[in-house]
């Protein structure tokens, strides 16, 4: 079993087809699963896959952009489309991947990792070293067409990597955080 991490567009086709099928199973659409990249290239999407003998057990994508919060610029990355094959859930594969993603985001030089998840999954991410930001709202979309996470039953999860992470964490709680990832990945 190995973790493969590469730009979304470089994932080999056989693995990409499996990821598309896992995503389609959880987030179905009317169209057939598409093997092509699904994220905005401007967000420098990386795919991270847990693979056993060419079989994808779990997958996620990491999206990145610069954000401005309380007058400071931060290099931010977040998790998107986290999924474990339905028949492989409950075996620790999802946790292994979101832990690895947290490590890789820190090693990439990002100031923080930040993303939203459905409230019931808070514990899943906390077990993998992410922390919930109490009262935080992440604003997706664009300044002209914002999409605040507060419209949904979502929790903002984060991890701080640069100096004085506790101070930084405090400045991100109980407030609105402008992510503005654009119109393709409207909220991550
Ligand atoms: C969420 C998901 C990726 C978890 O994957 P997994 O491989 O089953 O997770 P793990 O086996 O690593 O579980 C790790 C821990 O999280 C808990 N957990 C897993 N899924 C959970 C869920 N849906 N709700 C609450 N807790 C959950 C597990 O019980 C386990 O806790 P433990 O350490 O106390 O035993 C998987 O359920 C999935 O693909 N769900 C559908 C897609 C989805 O909702 N993605 C998240 C988008 S934000």
Short mmCIF file of N, CA and C in Angstrom, two decimals, residues 35-113:
data_model
loop_
_atom_site.label_atom_id
_atom_site.label_comp_id
_atom_site.label_asym_id
_atom_site.label_seq_id
_atom_site.Cartn_x
_atom_site.Cartn_y
_atom_site.Cartn_z
N UNK A 35 -13.05 11.24 -16.38
CA UNK A 35 -11.69 11.00 -15.90
C UNK A 35 -10.82 12.26 -15.89
N UNK A 36 -11.26 13.33 -16.55
CA UNK A 36 -10.44 14.53 -16.68
C UNK A 36 -10.34 15.30 -15.37
N UNK A 37 -9.35 16.22 -15.24
CA UNK A 37 -9.24 17.05 -14.05
C UNK A 37 -10.54 17.81 -13.80
N UNK A 38 -10.93 17.96 -12.52
CA UNK A 38 -12.20 18.62 -12.21
C UNK A 38 -12.00 19.95 -11.50
N UNK A 39 -10.77 20.22 -11.02
CA UNK A 39 -10.57 21.44 -10.24
C UNK A 39 -10.03 22.58 -11.10
N UNK A 40 -10.14 23.78 -10.56
CA UNK A 40 -9.62 24.98 -11.22
C UNK A 40 -8.09 24.92 -11.20
N UNK A 41 -7.42 24.91 -12.37
CA UNK A 41 -5.95 24.83 -12.38
C UNK A 41 -5.30 25.98 -11.62
N UNK A 42 -6.00 27.11 -11.50
CA UNK A 42 -5.44 28.26 -10.78
C UNK A 42 -5.22 27.94 -9.30
N UNK A 43 -5.89 26.88 -8.81
CA UNK A 43 -5.76 26.51 -7.39
C UNK A 43 -4.70 25.42 -7.21
N UNK A 44 -3.91 25.19 -8.25
CA UNK A 44 -2.77 24.25 -8.22
C UNK A 44 -3.16 22.90 -7.59
N UNK A 45 -4.22 22.26 -8.13
CA UNK A 45 -4.72 21.04 -7.49
C UNK A 45 -3.72 19.89 -7.48
N UNK A 46 -3.55 19.30 -6.31
CA UNK A 46 -2.73 18.10 -6.14
C UNK A 46 -3.67 16.97 -5.75
N UNK A 47 -3.44 15.79 -6.29
CA UNK A 47 -4.23 14.63 -5.89
C UNK A 47 -3.37 13.73 -5.02
N UNK A 48 -4.00 13.21 -3.98
CA UNK A 48 -3.32 12.30 -3.07
C UNK A 48 -4.17 11.03 -3.00
N UNK A 49 -3.55 9.91 -3.36
CA UNK A 49 -4.30 8.66 -3.44
C UNK A 49 -3.65 7.59 -2.57
N UNK A 50 -4.47 6.85 -1.86
CA UNK A 50 -3.99 5.66 -1.15
C UNK A 50 -4.27 4.48 -2.07
N UNK A 51 -3.20 3.83 -2.51
CA UNK A 51 -3.32 2.83 -3.56
C UNK A 51 -2.74 1.50 -3.08
N UNK A 52 -3.44 0.42 -3.38
CA UNK A 52 -2.94 -0.91 -3.08
C UNK A 52 -3.00 -1.73 -4.36
N UNK A 53 -1.84 -2.10 -4.89
CA UNK A 53 -1.78 -2.93 -6.09
C UNK A 53 -2.64 -2.34 -7.22
N UNK A 54 -2.45 -1.06 -7.50
CA UNK A 54 -3.15 -0.29 -8.56
C UNK A 54 -4.63 -0.11 -8.26
N UNK A 55 -5.06 -0.37 -7.03
CA UNK A 55 -6.46 -0.12 -6.69
C UNK A 55 -6.54 1.07 -5.74
N UNK A 56 -7.37 2.04 -6.07
CA UNK A 56 -7.50 3.23 -5.23
C UNK A 56 -8.45 2.93 -4.07
N UNK A 57 -7.91 3.03 -2.84
CA UNK A 57 -8.72 2.78 -1.64
C UNK A 57 -9.36 4.06 -1.13
N UNK A 58 -8.61 5.16 -1.24
CA UNK A 58 -9.10 6.46 -0.75
C UNK A 58 -8.39 7.57 -1.54
N UNK A 59 -9.02 8.71 -1.61
CA UNK A 59 -8.45 9.79 -2.42
C UNK A 59 -8.87 11.14 -1.85
N UNK A 60 -8.05 12.15 -2.11
CA UNK A 60 -8.44 13.53 -1.80
C UNK A 60 -7.65 14.45 -2.72
N UNK A 61 -8.07 15.70 -2.77
CA UNK A 61 -7.34 16.71 -3.52
C UNK A 61 -6.98 17.86 -2.59
N UNK A 62 -5.84 18.47 -2.88
CA UNK A 62 -5.38 19.63 -2.10
C UNK A 62 -5.41 20.84 -3.04
N UNK A 63 -6.11 21.88 -2.61
CA UNK A 63 -6.20 23.12 -3.40
C UNK A 63 -5.48 24.22 -2.63
N UNK A 64 -4.88 25.15 -3.35
CA UNK A 64 -4.06 26.18 -2.69
C UNK A 64 -4.29 27.55 -3.29
N UNK A 65 -4.21 28.57 -2.45
CA UNK A 65 -4.24 29.96 -2.91
C UNK A 65 -3.77 30.87 -1.79
N UNK A 66 -3.48 32.09 -2.15
CA UNK A 66 -3.13 33.09 -1.13
C UNK A 66 -4.42 33.73 -0.62
N UNK A 67 -4.52 33.91 0.68
CA UNK A 67 -5.67 34.63 1.22
C UNK A 67 -5.17 35.83 2.02
N UNK A 68 -6.06 36.82 2.21
CA UNK A 68 -5.74 37.98 3.04
C UNK A 68 -6.72 37.97 4.20
N UNK A 69 -6.17 37.96 5.43
CA UNK A 69 -7.02 37.92 6.62
C UNK A 69 -6.50 38.92 7.64
N UNK A 70 -7.37 39.81 8.08
CA UNK A 70 -6.99 40.87 9.03
C UNK A 70 -5.70 41.58 8.58
N UNK A 71 -5.64 41.86 7.28
CA UNK A 71 -4.53 42.65 6.74
C UNK A 71 -3.25 41.89 6.49
N UNK A 72 -3.26 40.56 6.76
CA UNK A 72 -2.05 39.77 6.53
C UNK A 72 -2.27 38.78 5.41
N UNK A 73 -1.22 38.51 4.66
CA UNK A 73 -1.31 37.53 3.58
C UNK A 73 -0.86 36.16 4.09
N UNK A 74 -1.59 35.14 3.69
CA UNK A 74 -1.24 33.77 4.10
C UNK A 74 -1.28 32.85 2.89
N UNK A 75 -0.34 31.94 2.81
CA UNK A 75 -0.41 30.85 1.83
C UNK A 75 -1.28 29.76 2.43
N UNK A 76 -2.43 29.52 1.81
CA UNK A 76 -3.40 28.59 2.39
C UNK A 76 -3.66 27.42 1.43
N UNK A 77 -3.86 26.25 2.03
CA UNK A 77 -4.24 25.07 1.26
C UNK A 77 -5.40 24.40 1.97
N UNK A 78 -6.21 23.68 1.21
CA UNK A 78 -7.34 23.00 1.84
C UNK A 78 -7.61 21.66 1.19
N UNK A 79 -8.37 20.83 1.90
CA UNK A 79 -8.73 19.51 1.38
C UNK A 79 -10.05 19.59 0.64
N UNK A 80 -10.15 18.79 -0.40
CA UNK A 80 -11.37 18.75 -1.20
C UNK A 80 -11.62 17.30 -1.61
N UNK A 81 -12.89 16.97 -1.83
CA UNK A 81 -13.29 15.65 -2.35
C UNK A 81 -12.57 14.48 -1.66
N UNK A 82 -12.64 14.49 -0.33
CA UNK A 82 -12.06 13.38 0.46
C UNK A 82 -13.03 12.19 0.38
N UNK A 83 -12.53 11.06 -0.04
CA UNK A 83 -13.43 9.90 -0.19
C UNK A 83 -12.67 8.60 0.02
N UNK A 84 -13.32 7.66 0.69
CA UNK A 84 -12.81 6.29 0.80
C UNK A 84 -13.81 5.37 0.10
N UNK A 85 -13.29 4.40 -0.62
CA UNK A 85 -14.15 3.42 -1.28
C UNK A 85 -15.14 2.87 -0.23
N UNK A 86 -16.39 2.83 -0.62
CA UNK A 86 -17.46 2.44 0.30
C UNK A 86 -17.15 1.10 1.01
N UNK A 87 -16.60 0.16 0.28
CA UNK A 87 -16.36 -1.16 0.89
C UNK A 87 -15.10 -1.18 1.75
N UNK A 88 -14.35 -0.08 1.76
CA UNK A 88 -13.10 -0.04 2.54
C UNK A 88 -13.18 0.94 3.71
N UNK A 89 -14.37 1.44 3.99
CA UNK A 89 -14.48 2.44 5.07
C UNK A 89 -14.32 1.79 6.44
N UNK A 90 -13.93 2.62 7.41
CA UNK A 90 -13.81 2.14 8.78
C UNK A 90 -12.52 1.38 9.04
N UNK A 91 -11.57 1.42 8.10
CA UNK A 91 -10.30 0.69 8.27
C UNK A 91 -9.13 1.63 8.51
N UNK A 92 -9.42 2.91 8.68
CA UNK A 92 -8.34 3.87 8.96
C UNK A 92 -7.70 4.47 7.71
N UNK A 93 -8.19 4.12 6.53
CA UNK A 93 -7.57 4.62 5.30
C UNK A 93 -7.80 6.13 5.12
N UNK A 94 -9.02 6.57 5.42
CA UNK A 94 -9.32 8.00 5.29
C UNK A 94 -8.44 8.81 6.22
N UNK A 95 -8.32 8.34 7.46
CA UNK A 95 -7.48 9.08 8.42
C UNK A 95 -6.03 9.13 7.96
N UNK A 96 -5.55 8.02 7.45
CA UNK A 96 -4.16 7.97 6.99
C UNK A 96 -3.92 9.04 5.91
N UNK A 97 -4.89 9.18 5.04
CA UNK A 97 -4.72 10.13 3.94
C UNK A 97 -4.83 11.59 4.42
N UNK A 98 -5.79 11.89 5.29
CA UNK A 98 -5.93 13.29 5.71
C UNK A 98 -4.79 13.69 6.67
N UNK A 99 -4.20 12.70 7.36
CA UNK A 99 -2.98 12.98 8.14
C UNK A 99 -1.82 13.29 7.21
N UNK A 100 -1.68 12.47 6.17
CA UNK A 100 -0.59 12.67 5.21
C UNK A 100 -0.73 14.01 4.51
N UNK A 101 -1.97 14.39 4.20
CA UNK A 101 -2.21 15.67 3.53
C UNK A 101 -1.82 16.83 4.45
N UNK A 102 -2.13 16.70 5.73
CA UNK A 102 -1.76 17.75 6.70
C UNK A 102 -0.24 17.89 6.75
N UNK A 103 0.44 16.77 6.77
CA UNK A 103 1.91 16.80 6.81
C UNK A 103 2.45 17.45 5.53
N UNK A 104 1.94 17.05 4.39
CA UNK A 104 2.45 17.57 3.12
C UNK A 104 2.16 19.06 2.96
N UNK A 105 1.00 19.50 3.42
CA UNK A 105 0.67 20.93 3.32
C UNK A 105 1.67 21.73 4.17
N UNK A 106 1.95 21.22 5.38
CA UNK A 106 2.94 21.89 6.24
C UNK A 106 4.31 21.93 5.59
N UNK A 107 4.70 20.80 4.98
CA UNK A 107 6.03 20.70 4.35
C UNK A 107 6.12 21.55 3.09
N UNK A 108 4.97 21.92 2.52
CA UNK A 108 4.99 22.68 1.27
C UNK A 108 5.33 24.16 1.51
N UNK A 109 5.35 24.56 2.78
CA UNK A 109 5.63 25.96 3.08
C UNK A 109 4.37 26.78 3.29
N UNK A 110 3.20 26.14 3.23
CA UNK A 110 1.95 26.87 3.47
C UNK A 110 1.91 27.39 4.91
N UNK A 111 1.26 28.53 5.11
CA UNK A 111 1.08 29.05 6.47
C UNK A 111 0.01 28.26 7.21
N UNK A 112 -1.00 27.87 6.47
CA UNK A 112 -2.08 27.13 7.12
C UNK A 112 -2.81 26.23 6.13
N UNK A 113 -3.46 25.22 6.70
CA UNK A 113 -4.43 24.43 5.96
C UNK A 113 -5.80 24.85 6.46
#
